Amino acid sequence: MLKSKNMLTLKGQRLASRSDSVETDLLLWWEDFYLPIFEYILPKMGELKGKKVLELGTGTGGTATLLAKRGAAVVGIDLLPFRLAEAKERAAEYDVAESVKFALMDAMHLAFPDNTFDFIISKSVLVFTEHTQTAKECYRVLKPGGKAIFIENMKHHPAVWLYRKAFLKYSGKLHYFSLRDVEAVGAEFEGLEHREFHLSSVSALFWQKCISIPLFYRWTFRILKAIDTSLLKCLPFLKRFCWITAMVCHKN
Ligand SMILES: C[S@@+](CC[C@H](N)C(=O)[O-])C[C@H]1O[C@@H](n2cnc3c(N)ncnc32)[C@H](O)[C@@H]1O
């Protein structure tokens, strides 16, 4: 059974539920951290009514459902049948079952004809794949004028690196992104815009995960996010140490 919509928004420590514009309960995990990223990418997608969207590695279908709720016809693919079953349940729970189809498929070998989708999106999925192979497949199935949007985890954030070493046994097998990897994915398309997120703001998690003081968490997160914005503007080389990158790749 999926967590109900209400349960997902009840956690008082989360900032994300305060936003009116993004359906934050559908961000599913690290909502506060993904909210600014969705606020960056959704305007790049524009009006979604009638648009065909492919989500790679849909997992339990949060993003697919979010985009379907905005009017898109979405196909979510994943390698794990039990995840797809949950994703289907989620789409039904949010009344968009008609607009989302799910399929068992490998993102590196897409069973769609060329020029099929207006948008492709993925969140924490390319790290499981060979980046360039996946990017080439995405380019092939995107319509001319389409965009592929990849939200991915980066390699060099010191605290995140330590956390992965200590707690994520499988992390050694994943292909986390450096800025060079971002450029390499972009090189498979005609255009690339990218923005990196979360440098010092990650340390706000201390007040959520280690010593749970919601008020401290909320305030430190807000302050550190603002500091990150200024820091990354003044010292762009620090982007390589961010936690997450959002790439928007354009096909002419
Ligand atoms: C970290 S989860 C992210 C799930 C979802 N995007 C989200 O943000 O909630 C990664 C997902 O990618 C899927 N995945 C990994 N490799 C894949 C591949 N080659 N093709 C399709 N899906 C893949 C996994 O099964 C998993 O559901």
PDB file of C-alpha atoms and ligand atoms in Angstrom:
ATOM      1  CA  MET A   1       0.000   0.000   0.000  1.00  0.00           C
ATOM      2  CA  LEU A   2       1.200   3.492  -0.789  1.00  0.00           C
ATOM      3  CA  LYS A   3       1.375   6.156   1.879  1.00  0.00           C
ATOM      4  CA  SER A   4      -1.761   8.273   1.591  1.00  0.00           C
ATOM      5  CA  LYS A   5      -1.510  11.817   0.242  1.00  0.00           C
ATOM      6  CA  ASN A   6      -2.213  13.244   3.692  1.00  0.00           C
ATOM      7  CA  MET A   7       0.398  11.135   5.454  1.00  0.00           C
ATOM      8  CA  LEU A   8       2.978  12.291   2.976  1.00  0.00           C
ATOM      9  CA  THR A   9       2.407  15.933   3.879  1.00  0.00           C
ATOM     10  CA  LEU A  10       2.016  15.519   7.607  1.00  0.00           C
ATOM     11  CA  LYS A  11       5.703  15.495   8.467  1.00  0.00           C
ATOM     12  CA  GLY A  12       6.123  18.854  10.130  1.00  0.00           C
ATOM     13  CA  GLN A  13       9.848  19.028   9.450  1.00  0.00           C
ATOM     14  CA  ARG A  14       9.384  19.359   5.738  1.00  0.00           C
ATOM     15  CA  LEU A  15       9.476  22.728   4.087  1.00  0.00           C
ATOM     16  CA  ALA A  16       8.321  21.431   0.759  1.00  0.00           C
ATOM     17  CA  SER A  17       4.658  21.153   1.648  1.00  0.00           C
ATOM     18  CA  ARG A  18       4.576  24.942   1.903  1.00  0.00           C
ATOM     19  CA  SER A  19       4.888  25.469  -1.813  1.00  0.00           C
ATOM     20  CA  ASP A  20       1.611  26.097  -3.654  1.00  0.00           C
ATOM     21  CA  SER A  21       2.943  25.627  -7.136  1.00  0.00           C
ATOM     22  CA  VAL A  22       4.589  22.165  -7.136  1.00  0.00           C
ATOM     23  CA  GLU A  23       2.718  19.047  -5.963  1.00  0.00           C
ATOM     24  CA  THR A  24       5.423  18.410  -3.396  1.00  0.00           C
ATOM     25  CA  ASP A  25       4.000  15.201  -1.977  1.00  0.00           C
ATOM     26  CA  LEU A  26       4.821  13.710  -5.390  1.00  0.00           C
ATOM     27  CA  LEU A  27       8.513  14.506  -5.047  1.00  0.00           C
ATOM     28  CA  LEU A  28       8.494  11.505  -2.655  1.00  0.00           C
ATOM     29  CA  TRP A  29      11.905  11.851  -0.986  1.00  0.00           C
ATOM     30  CA  TRP A  30      14.242  14.742  -0.041  1.00  0.00           C
ATOM     31  CA  GLU A  31      11.303  16.971  -1.021  1.00  0.00           C
ATOM     32  CA  ASP A  32      12.829  20.157   0.352  1.00  0.00           C
ATOM     33  CA  PHE A  33      15.921  19.571  -1.733  1.00  0.00           C
ATOM     34  CA  TYR A  34      14.086  18.628  -4.935  1.00  0.00           C
ATOM     35  CA  LEU A  35      11.552  21.454  -4.732  1.00  0.00           C
ATOM     36  CA  PRO A  36      13.927  24.184  -6.039  1.00  0.00           C
ATOM     37  CA  ILE A  37      15.015  21.797  -8.780  1.00  0.00           C
ATOM     38  CA  PHE A  38      11.441  21.259  -9.971  1.00  0.00           C
ATOM     39  CA  GLU A  39      10.873  24.995  -9.733  1.00  0.00           C
ATOM     40  CA  TYR A  40      13.826  25.309 -12.141  1.00  0.00           C
ATOM     41  CA  ILE A  41      12.797  22.610 -14.632  1.00  0.00           C
ATOM     42  CA  LEU A  42       8.998  22.913 -14.795  1.00  0.00           C
ATOM     43  CA  PRO A  43       9.044  26.383 -16.411  1.00  0.00           C
ATOM     44  CA  LYS A  44      11.468  24.960 -19.009  1.00  0.00           C
ATOM     45  CA  MET A  45       8.770  22.418 -19.929  1.00  0.00           C
ATOM     46  CA  GLY A  46       6.054  25.052 -20.214  1.00  0.00           C
ATOM     47  CA  GLU A  47       2.449  24.072 -20.925  1.00  0.00           C
ATOM     48  CA  LEU A  48       2.215  20.287 -20.682  1.00  0.00           C
ATOM     49  CA  LYS A  49      -1.336  19.740 -21.919  1.00  0.00           C
ATOM     50  CA  GLY A  50      -1.225  17.302 -24.835  1.00  0.00           C
ATOM     51  CA  LYS A  51       2.551  16.802 -24.568  1.00  0.00           C
ATOM     52  CA  LYS A  52       4.077  13.314 -24.660  1.00  0.00           C
ATOM     53  CA  VAL A  53       6.553  12.700 -21.853  1.00  0.00           C
ATOM     54  CA  LEU A  54       8.794   9.713 -21.150  1.00  0.00           C
ATOM     55  CA  GLU A  55      10.075   9.211 -17.610  1.00  0.00           C
ATOM     56  CA  LEU A  56      13.120   6.973 -17.305  1.00  0.00           C
ATOM     57  CA  GLY A  57      13.413   4.921 -14.100  1.00  0.00           C
ATOM     58  CA  THR A  58      10.037   6.055 -12.844  1.00  0.00           C
ATOM     59  CA  GLY A  59      10.350   4.060  -9.600  1.00  0.00           C
ATOM     60  CA  THR A  60       7.080   4.427  -7.717  1.00  0.00           C
ATOM     61  CA  GLY A  61       5.826   6.992 -10.213  1.00  0.00           C
ATOM     62  CA  GLY A  62       5.947  10.288  -8.308  1.00  0.00           C
ATOM     63  CA  THR A  63       7.285  12.406 -11.160  1.00  0.00           C
ATOM     64  CA  ALA A  64       5.180  10.635 -13.797  1.00  0.00           C
ATOM     65  CA  THR A  65       2.053  11.349 -11.735  1.00  0.00           C
ATOM     66  CA  LEU A  66       3.084  14.966 -11.116  1.00  0.00           C
ATOM     67  CA  LEU A  67       3.495  15.573 -14.867  1.00  0.00           C
ATOM     68  CA  ALA A  68       0.253  13.762 -15.726  1.00  0.00           C
ATOM     69  CA  LYS A  69      -1.578  15.971 -13.245  1.00  0.00           C
ATOM     70  CA  ARG A  70      -0.281  18.921 -15.283  1.00  0.00           C
ATOM     71  CA  GLY A  71      -1.864  17.532 -18.442  1.00  0.00           C
ATOM     72  CA  ALA A  72       0.911  15.462 -20.034  1.00  0.00           C
ATOM     73  CA  ALA A  73       0.470  11.979 -21.498  1.00  0.00           C
ATOM     74  CA  VAL A  74       3.251  10.136 -19.676  1.00  0.00           C
ATOM     75  CA  VAL A  75       5.019   6.830 -20.168  1.00  0.00           C
ATOM     76  CA  GLY A  76       7.043   5.722 -17.141  1.00  0.00           C
ATOM     77  CA  ILE A  77       9.582   2.950 -17.591  1.00  0.00           C
ATOM     78  CA  ASP A  78      11.577   0.983 -15.051  1.00  0.00           C
ATOM     79  CA  LEU A  79      13.464  -2.288 -14.733  1.00  0.00           C
ATOM     80  CA  LEU A  80      11.607  -3.404 -11.588  1.00  0.00           C
ATOM     81  CA  PRO A  81       8.071  -4.804 -11.947  1.00  0.00           C
ATOM     82  CA  PHE A  82       7.156  -4.232  -8.268  1.00  0.00           C
ATOM     83  CA  ARG A  83       8.058  -0.540  -8.574  1.00  0.00           C
ATOM     84  CA  LEU A  84       5.881  -0.248 -11.662  1.00  0.00           C
ATOM     85  CA  ALA A  85       2.972  -1.850  -9.786  1.00  0.00           C
ATOM     86  CA  GLU A  86       3.308   0.788  -7.049  1.00  0.00           C
ATOM     87  CA  ALA A  87       3.620   3.530  -9.661  1.00  0.00           C
ATOM     88  CA  LYS A  88       0.368   2.391 -11.257  1.00  0.00           C
ATOM     89  CA  GLU A  89      -1.299   2.468  -7.849  1.00  0.00           C
ATOM     90  CA  ARG A  90      -0.028   5.993  -7.243  1.00  0.00           C
ATOM     91  CA  ALA A  91      -1.311   7.273 -10.593  1.00  0.00           C
ATOM     92  CA  ALA A  92      -4.732   5.795  -9.798  1.00  0.00           C
ATOM     93  CA  GLU A  93      -4.687   7.340  -6.311  1.00  0.00           C
ATOM     94  CA  TYR A  94      -4.116  10.757  -7.904  1.00  0.00           C
ATOM     95  CA  ASP A  95      -6.812  10.188 -10.579  1.00  0.00           C
ATOM     96  CA  VAL A  96      -4.461  10.209 -13.562  1.00  0.00           C
ATOM     97  CA  ALA A  97      -4.415   6.477 -14.373  1.00  0.00           C
ATOM     98  CA  GLU A  98      -5.733   7.248 -17.872  1.00  0.00           C
ATOM     99  CA  SER A  99      -2.856   9.604 -18.634  1.00  0.00           C
ATOM    100  CA  VAL A 100       0.055   7.453 -17.452  1.00  0.00           C
ATOM    101  CA  LYS A 101       1.211   4.173 -18.940  1.00  0.00           C
ATOM    102  CA  PHE A 102       3.983   2.142 -17.372  1.00  0.00           C
ATOM    103  CA  ALA A 103       6.312  -0.314 -19.072  1.00  0.00           C
ATOM    104  CA  LEU A 104       9.136  -2.625 -18.108  1.00  0.00           C
ATOM    105  CA  MET A 105      12.045  -1.310 -20.147  1.00  0.00           C
ATOM    106  CA  ASP A 106      15.737  -0.493 -20.026  1.00  0.00           C
ATOM    107  CA  ALA A 107      16.551   3.210 -20.371  1.00  0.00           C
ATOM    108  CA  MET A 108      19.619   2.255 -22.418  1.00  0.00           C
ATOM    109  CA  HIS A 109      17.524   0.341 -24.991  1.00  0.00           C
ATOM    110  CA  LEU A 110      14.268   2.176 -25.569  1.00  0.00           C
ATOM    111  CA  ALA A 111      11.582   0.290 -27.507  1.00  0.00           C
ATOM    112  CA  PHE A 112      10.074   3.441 -29.030  1.00  0.00           C
ATOM    113  CA  PRO A 113      10.338   4.750 -32.597  1.00  0.00           C
ATOM    114  CA  ASP A 114      12.498   7.779 -33.356  1.00  0.00           C
ATOM    115  CA  ASN A 115      10.993  11.232 -32.658  1.00  0.00           C
ATOM    116  CA  THR A 116       8.233  10.067 -30.277  1.00  0.00           C
ATOM    117  CA  PHE A 117       8.365  12.329 -27.182  1.00  0.00           C
ATOM    118  CA  ASP A 118       8.197  16.065 -26.524  1.00  0.00           C
ATOM    119  CA  PHE A 119      10.062  15.629 -23.224  1.00  0.00           C
ATOM    120  CA  ILE A 120      12.104  13.008 -21.441  1.00  0.00           C
ATOM    121  CA  ILE A 121      12.746  13.281 -17.727  1.00  0.00           C
ATOM    122  CA  SER A 122      14.677  11.271 -15.169  1.00  0.00           C
ATOM    123  CA  LYS A 123      15.483  11.707 -11.497  1.00  0.00           C
ATOM    124  CA  SER A 124      18.419   9.745 -10.034  1.00  0.00           C
ATOM    125  CA  VAL A 125      18.482   7.208 -12.853  1.00  0.00           C
ATOM    126  CA  LEU A 126      21.354   7.953 -15.239  1.00  0.00           C
ATOM    127  CA  VAL A 127      23.738   7.165 -12.381  1.00  0.00           C
ATOM    128  CA  PHE A 128      22.624   3.518 -12.800  1.00  0.00           C
ATOM    129  CA  THR A 129      23.336   3.532 -16.533  1.00  0.00           C
ATOM    130  CA  GLU A 130      26.090   4.224 -18.998  1.00  0.00           C
ATOM    131  CA  HIS A 131      25.433   7.954 -19.429  1.00  0.00           C
ATOM    132  CA  THR A 132      26.294   8.372 -23.089  1.00  0.00           C
ATOM    133  CA  GLN A 133      24.384   5.295 -24.265  1.00  0.00           C
ATOM    134  CA  THR A 134      21.257   6.511 -22.409  1.00  0.00           C
ATOM    135  CA  ALA A 135      21.682  10.040 -23.765  1.00  0.00           C
ATOM    136  CA  LYS A 136      21.954   8.713 -27.349  1.00  0.00           C
ATOM    137  CA  GLU A 137      18.746   6.706 -26.914  1.00  0.00           C
ATOM    138  CA  CYS A 138      16.981   9.752 -25.480  1.00  0.00           C
ATOM    139  CA  TYR A 139      18.130  11.882 -28.407  1.00  0.00           C
ATOM    140  CA  ARG A 140      16.762   9.289 -30.826  1.00  0.00           C
ATOM    141  CA  VAL A 141      13.263   9.089 -29.308  1.00  0.00           C
ATOM    142  CA  LEU A 142      12.912  12.854 -28.680  1.00  0.00           C
ATOM    143  CA  LYS A 143      10.996  14.862 -31.244  1.00  0.00           C
ATOM    144  CA  PRO A 144      12.896  17.704 -32.917  1.00  0.00           C
ATOM    145  CA  GLY A 145      12.484  20.710 -30.612  1.00  0.00           C
ATOM    146  CA  GLY A 146      12.137  18.372 -27.613  1.00  0.00           C
ATOM    147  CA  LYS A 147      14.053  18.484 -24.347  1.00  0.00           C
ATOM    148  CA  ALA A 148      15.576  15.765 -22.184  1.00  0.00           C
ATOM    149  CA  ILE A 149      15.831  16.712 -18.520  1.00  0.00           C
ATOM    150  CA  PHE A 150      18.123  14.731 -16.268  1.00  0.00           C
ATOM    151  CA  ILE A 151      18.202  15.381 -12.517  1.00  0.00           C
ATOM    152  CA  GLU A 152      21.226  13.539 -11.218  1.00  0.00           C
ATOM    153  CA  ASN A 153      23.474  13.084  -8.215  1.00  0.00           C
ATOM    154  CA  MET A 154      26.952  14.537  -8.344  1.00  0.00           C
ATOM    155  CA  LYS A 155      30.254  13.037  -7.287  1.00  0.00           C
ATOM    156  CA  HIS A 156      32.225  15.564  -5.309  1.00  0.00           C
ATOM    157  CA  HIS A 157      30.079  16.946  -2.464  1.00  0.00           C
ATOM    158  CA  PRO A 158      32.349  16.128   0.515  1.00  0.00           C
ATOM    159  CA  ALA A 159      29.608  15.303   3.069  1.00  0.00           C
ATOM    160  CA  VAL A 160      27.503  13.367   0.564  1.00  0.00           C
ATOM    161  CA  TRP A 161      30.626  11.481  -0.540  1.00  0.00           C
ATOM    162  CA  LEU A 162      31.340  10.490   3.068  1.00  0.00           C
ATOM    163  CA  TYR A 163      27.720   9.452   3.631  1.00  0.00           C
ATOM    164  CA  ARG A 164      27.778   7.234   0.544  1.00  0.00           C
ATOM    165  CA  LYS A 165      31.068   5.638   1.612  1.00  0.00           C
ATOM    166  CA  ALA A 166      29.708   4.927   5.089  1.00  0.00           C
ATOM    167  CA  PHE A 167      26.108   3.884   4.405  1.00  0.00           C
ATOM    168  CA  LEU A 168      25.455   3.116   0.717  1.00  0.00           C
ATOM    169  CA  LYS A 169      27.212  -0.150  -0.019  1.00  0.00           C
ATOM    170  CA  TYR A 170      26.166  -0.151  -3.685  1.00  0.00           C
ATOM    171  CA  SER A 171      27.302   3.439  -4.280  1.00  0.00           C
ATOM    172  CA  GLY A 172      30.680   2.272  -5.615  1.00  0.00           C
ATOM    173  CA  LYS A 173      28.858   0.803  -8.601  1.00  0.00           C
ATOM    174  CA  LEU A 174      26.991   3.994  -9.521  1.00  0.00           C
ATOM    175  CA  HIS A 175      28.183   6.554 -12.059  1.00  0.00           C
ATOM    176  CA  TYR A 176      27.811   9.819 -10.155  1.00  0.00           C
ATOM    177  CA  PHE A 177      28.221  12.977 -12.194  1.00  0.00           C
ATOM    178  CA  SER A 178      31.183  15.290 -12.461  1.00  0.00           C
ATOM    179  CA  LEU A 179      30.792  18.534 -14.438  1.00  0.00           C
ATOM    180  CA  ARG A 180      32.704  16.818 -17.231  1.00  0.00           C
ATOM    181  CA  ASP A 181      30.077  14.035 -17.286  1.00  0.00           C
ATOM    182  CA  VAL A 182      27.372  16.706 -17.488  1.00  0.00           C
ATOM    183  CA  GLU A 183      29.096  18.191 -20.554  1.00  0.00           C
ATOM    184  CA  ALA A 184      29.502  14.702 -22.075  1.00  0.00           C
ATOM    185  CA  VAL A 185      25.757  14.034 -21.815  1.00  0.00           C
ATOM    186  CA  GLY A 186      25.022  17.491 -23.234  1.00  0.00           C
ATOM    187  CA  ALA A 187      27.350  16.801 -26.168  1.00  0.00           C
ATOM    188  CA  GLU A 188      24.873  14.158 -27.426  1.00  0.00           C
ATOM    189  CA  PHE A 189      22.351  16.985 -28.015  1.00  0.00           C
ATOM    190  CA  GLU A 190      22.477  20.297 -29.834  1.00  0.00           C
ATOM    191  CA  GLY A 191      22.105  22.359 -26.657  1.00  0.00           C
ATOM    192  CA  LEU A 192      22.678  22.040 -22.917  1.00  0.00           C
ATOM    193  CA  GLU A 193      21.713  24.210 -19.951  1.00  0.00           C
ATOM    194  CA  HIS A 194      22.489  22.993 -16.486  1.00  0.00           C
ATOM    195  CA  ARG A 195      22.274  24.212 -12.917  1.00  0.00           C
ATOM    196  CA  GLU A 196      23.788  22.729  -9.805  1.00  0.00           C
ATOM    197  CA  PHE A 197      22.034  22.681  -6.411  1.00  0.00           C
ATOM    198  CA  HIS A 198      22.851  22.258  -2.729  1.00  0.00           C
ATOM    199  CA  LEU A 199      26.297  22.946  -1.397  1.00  0.00           C
ATOM    200  CA  SER A 200      26.198  24.144   2.222  1.00  0.00           C
ATOM    201  CA  SER A 201      22.404  23.592   2.448  1.00  0.00           C
ATOM    202  CA  VAL A 202      23.026  19.852   2.885  1.00  0.00           C
ATOM    203  CA  SER A 203      24.328  20.527   6.392  1.00  0.00           C
ATOM    204  CA  ALA A 204      20.828  21.645   7.492  1.00  0.00           C
ATOM    205  CA  LEU A 205      20.022  17.932   7.560  1.00  0.00           C
ATOM    206  CA  PHE A 206      21.909  17.728  10.839  1.00  0.00           C
ATOM    207  CA  TRP A 207      18.843  19.300  12.479  1.00  0.00           C
ATOM    208  CA  GLN A 208      16.532  16.820  10.819  1.00  0.00           C
ATOM    209  CA  LYS A 209      18.417  13.529  10.795  1.00  0.00           C
ATOM    210  CA  CYS A 210      20.856  13.772  13.745  1.00  0.00           C
ATOM    211  CA  ILE A 211      19.201  16.060  16.290  1.00  0.00           C
ATOM    212  CA  SER A 212      15.613  16.570  15.313  1.00  0.00           C
ATOM    213  CA  ILE A 213      14.819  20.250  15.855  1.00  0.00           C
ATOM    214  CA  PRO A 214      12.401  21.180  13.057  1.00  0.00           C
ATOM    215  CA  LEU A 215      12.642  24.914  13.623  1.00  0.00           C
ATOM    216  CA  PHE A 216      16.464  24.871  13.400  1.00  0.00           C
ATOM    217  CA  TYR A 217      16.207  22.667  10.311  1.00  0.00           C
ATOM    218  CA  ARG A 218      13.799  25.038   8.582  1.00  0.00           C
ATOM    219  CA  TRP A 219      15.811  28.144   9.320  1.00  0.00           C
ATOM    220  CA  THR A 220      19.266  26.760   8.609  1.00  0.00           C
ATOM    221  CA  PHE A 221      17.988  25.232   5.347  1.00  0.00           C
ATOM    222  CA  ARG A 222      16.570  28.570   4.223  1.00  0.00           C
ATOM    223  CA  ILE A 223      19.644  30.552   5.188  1.00  0.00           C
ATOM    224  CA  LEU A 224      22.109  28.067   3.715  1.00  0.00           C
ATOM    225  CA  LYS A 225      20.134  27.824   0.466  1.00  0.00           C
ATOM    226  CA  ALA A 226      20.393  31.601   0.102  1.00  0.00           C
ATOM    227  CA  ILE A 227      24.119  31.462   0.899  1.00  0.00           C
ATOM    228  CA  ASP A 228      24.562  28.743  -1.767  1.00  0.00           C
ATOM    229  CA  THR A 229      22.854  30.870  -4.407  1.00  0.00           C
ATOM    230  CA  SER A 230      25.251  33.763  -3.765  1.00  0.00           C
ATOM    231  CA  LEU A 231      28.298  31.528  -3.422  1.00  0.00           C
ATOM    232  CA  LEU A 232      27.655  29.704  -6.691  1.00  0.00           C
ATOM    233  CA  LYS A 233      27.084  33.015  -8.461  1.00  0.00           C
ATOM    234  CA  CYS A 234      30.344  34.545  -7.162  1.00  0.00           C
ATOM    235  CA  LEU A 235      32.477  31.402  -7.252  1.00  0.00           C
ATOM    236  CA  PRO A 236      31.120  29.211 -10.071  1.00  0.00           C
ATOM    237  CA  PHE A 237      33.951  26.691  -9.734  1.00  0.00           C
ATOM    238  CA  LEU A 238      32.182  25.522  -6.551  1.00  0.00           C
ATOM    239  CA  LYS A 239      29.430  23.979  -8.695  1.00  0.00           C
ATOM    240  CA  ARG A 240      31.468  20.813  -8.964  1.00  0.00           C
ATOM    241  CA  PHE A 241      31.003  20.287  -5.211  1.00  0.00           C
ATOM    242  CA  CYS A 242      27.189  20.462  -5.315  1.00  0.00           C
ATOM    243  CA  TRP A 243      24.971  17.495  -4.537  1.00  0.00           C
ATOM    244  CA  ILE A 244      22.548  17.583  -7.484  1.00  0.00           C
ATOM    245  CA  THR A 245      22.702  18.726 -11.081  1.00  0.00           C
ATOM    246  CA  ALA A 246      19.735  19.409 -13.358  1.00  0.00           C
ATOM    247  CA  MET A 247      20.546  19.163 -17.065  1.00  0.00           C
ATOM    248  CA  VAL A 248      18.207  20.415 -19.765  1.00  0.00           C
ATOM    249  CA  CYS A 249      19.304  19.018 -23.134  1.00  0.00           C
ATOM    250  CA  HIS A 250      17.815  20.384 -26.370  1.00  0.00           C
ATOM    251  CA  LYS A 251      17.263  18.579 -29.657  1.00  0.00           C
ATOM    252  CA  ASN A 252      16.956  20.917 -32.665  1.00  0.00           C
TER     253      ASN A 252
HETATM  254  C1  LIG B   1      16.880   5.998  -7.220  1.00  0.00           C
HETATM  255  S1  LIG B   1      15.492   5.294  -8.012  1.00  0.00           S
HETATM  256  C2  LIG B   1      14.632   6.752  -8.543  1.00  0.00           C
HETATM  257  C3  LIG B   1      13.197   6.486  -8.802  1.00  0.00           C
HETATM  258  C4  LIG B   1      12.381   7.704  -9.281  1.00  0.00           C
HETATM  259  N1  LIG B   1      12.978   8.327 -10.434  1.00  0.00           N
HETATM  260  C5  LIG B   1      12.225   8.707  -8.160  1.00  0.00           C
HETATM  261  O1  LIG B   1      12.852   9.765  -8.221  1.00  0.00           O
HETATM  262  O2  LIG B   1      11.505   8.419  -7.210  1.00  0.00           O
HETATM  263  C6  LIG B   1      16.200   4.703  -9.522  1.00  0.00           C
HETATM  264  C7  LIG B   1      15.203   3.946 -10.395  1.00  0.00           C
HETATM  265  O3  LIG B   1      15.793   3.711 -11.672  1.00  0.00           O
HETATM  266  C8  LIG B   1      15.511   2.388 -12.084  1.00  0.00           C
HETATM  267  N2  LIG B   1      16.529   1.991 -13.059  1.00  0.00           N
HETATM  268  C9  LIG B   1      17.833   1.738 -12.825  1.00  0.00           C
HETATM  269  N3  LIG B   1      18.454   1.406 -13.970  1.00  0.00           N
HETATM  270  C10 LIG B   1      17.522   1.489 -14.959  1.00  0.00           C
HETATM  271  C11 LIG B   1      17.555   1.282 -16.356  1.00  0.00           C
HETATM  272  N4  LIG B   1      18.673   0.917 -16.984  1.00  0.00           N
HETATM  273  N5  LIG B   1      16.420   1.428 -17.047  1.00  0.00           N
HETATM  274  C12 LIG B   1      15.260   1.792 -16.429  1.00  0.00           C
HETATM  275  N6  LIG B   1      15.163   2.007 -15.101  1.00  0.00           N
HETATM  276  C13 LIG B   1      16.288   1.866 -14.368  1.00  0.00           C
HETATM  277  C14 LIG B   1      15.517   1.598 -10.781  1.00  0.00           C
HETATM  278  O4  LIG B   1      14.823   0.390 -10.901  1.00  0.00           O
HETATM  279  C15 LIG B   1      14.849   2.576  -9.824  1.00  0.00           C
HETATM  280  O5  LIG B   1      13.454   2.430  -9.785  1.00  0.00           O
END
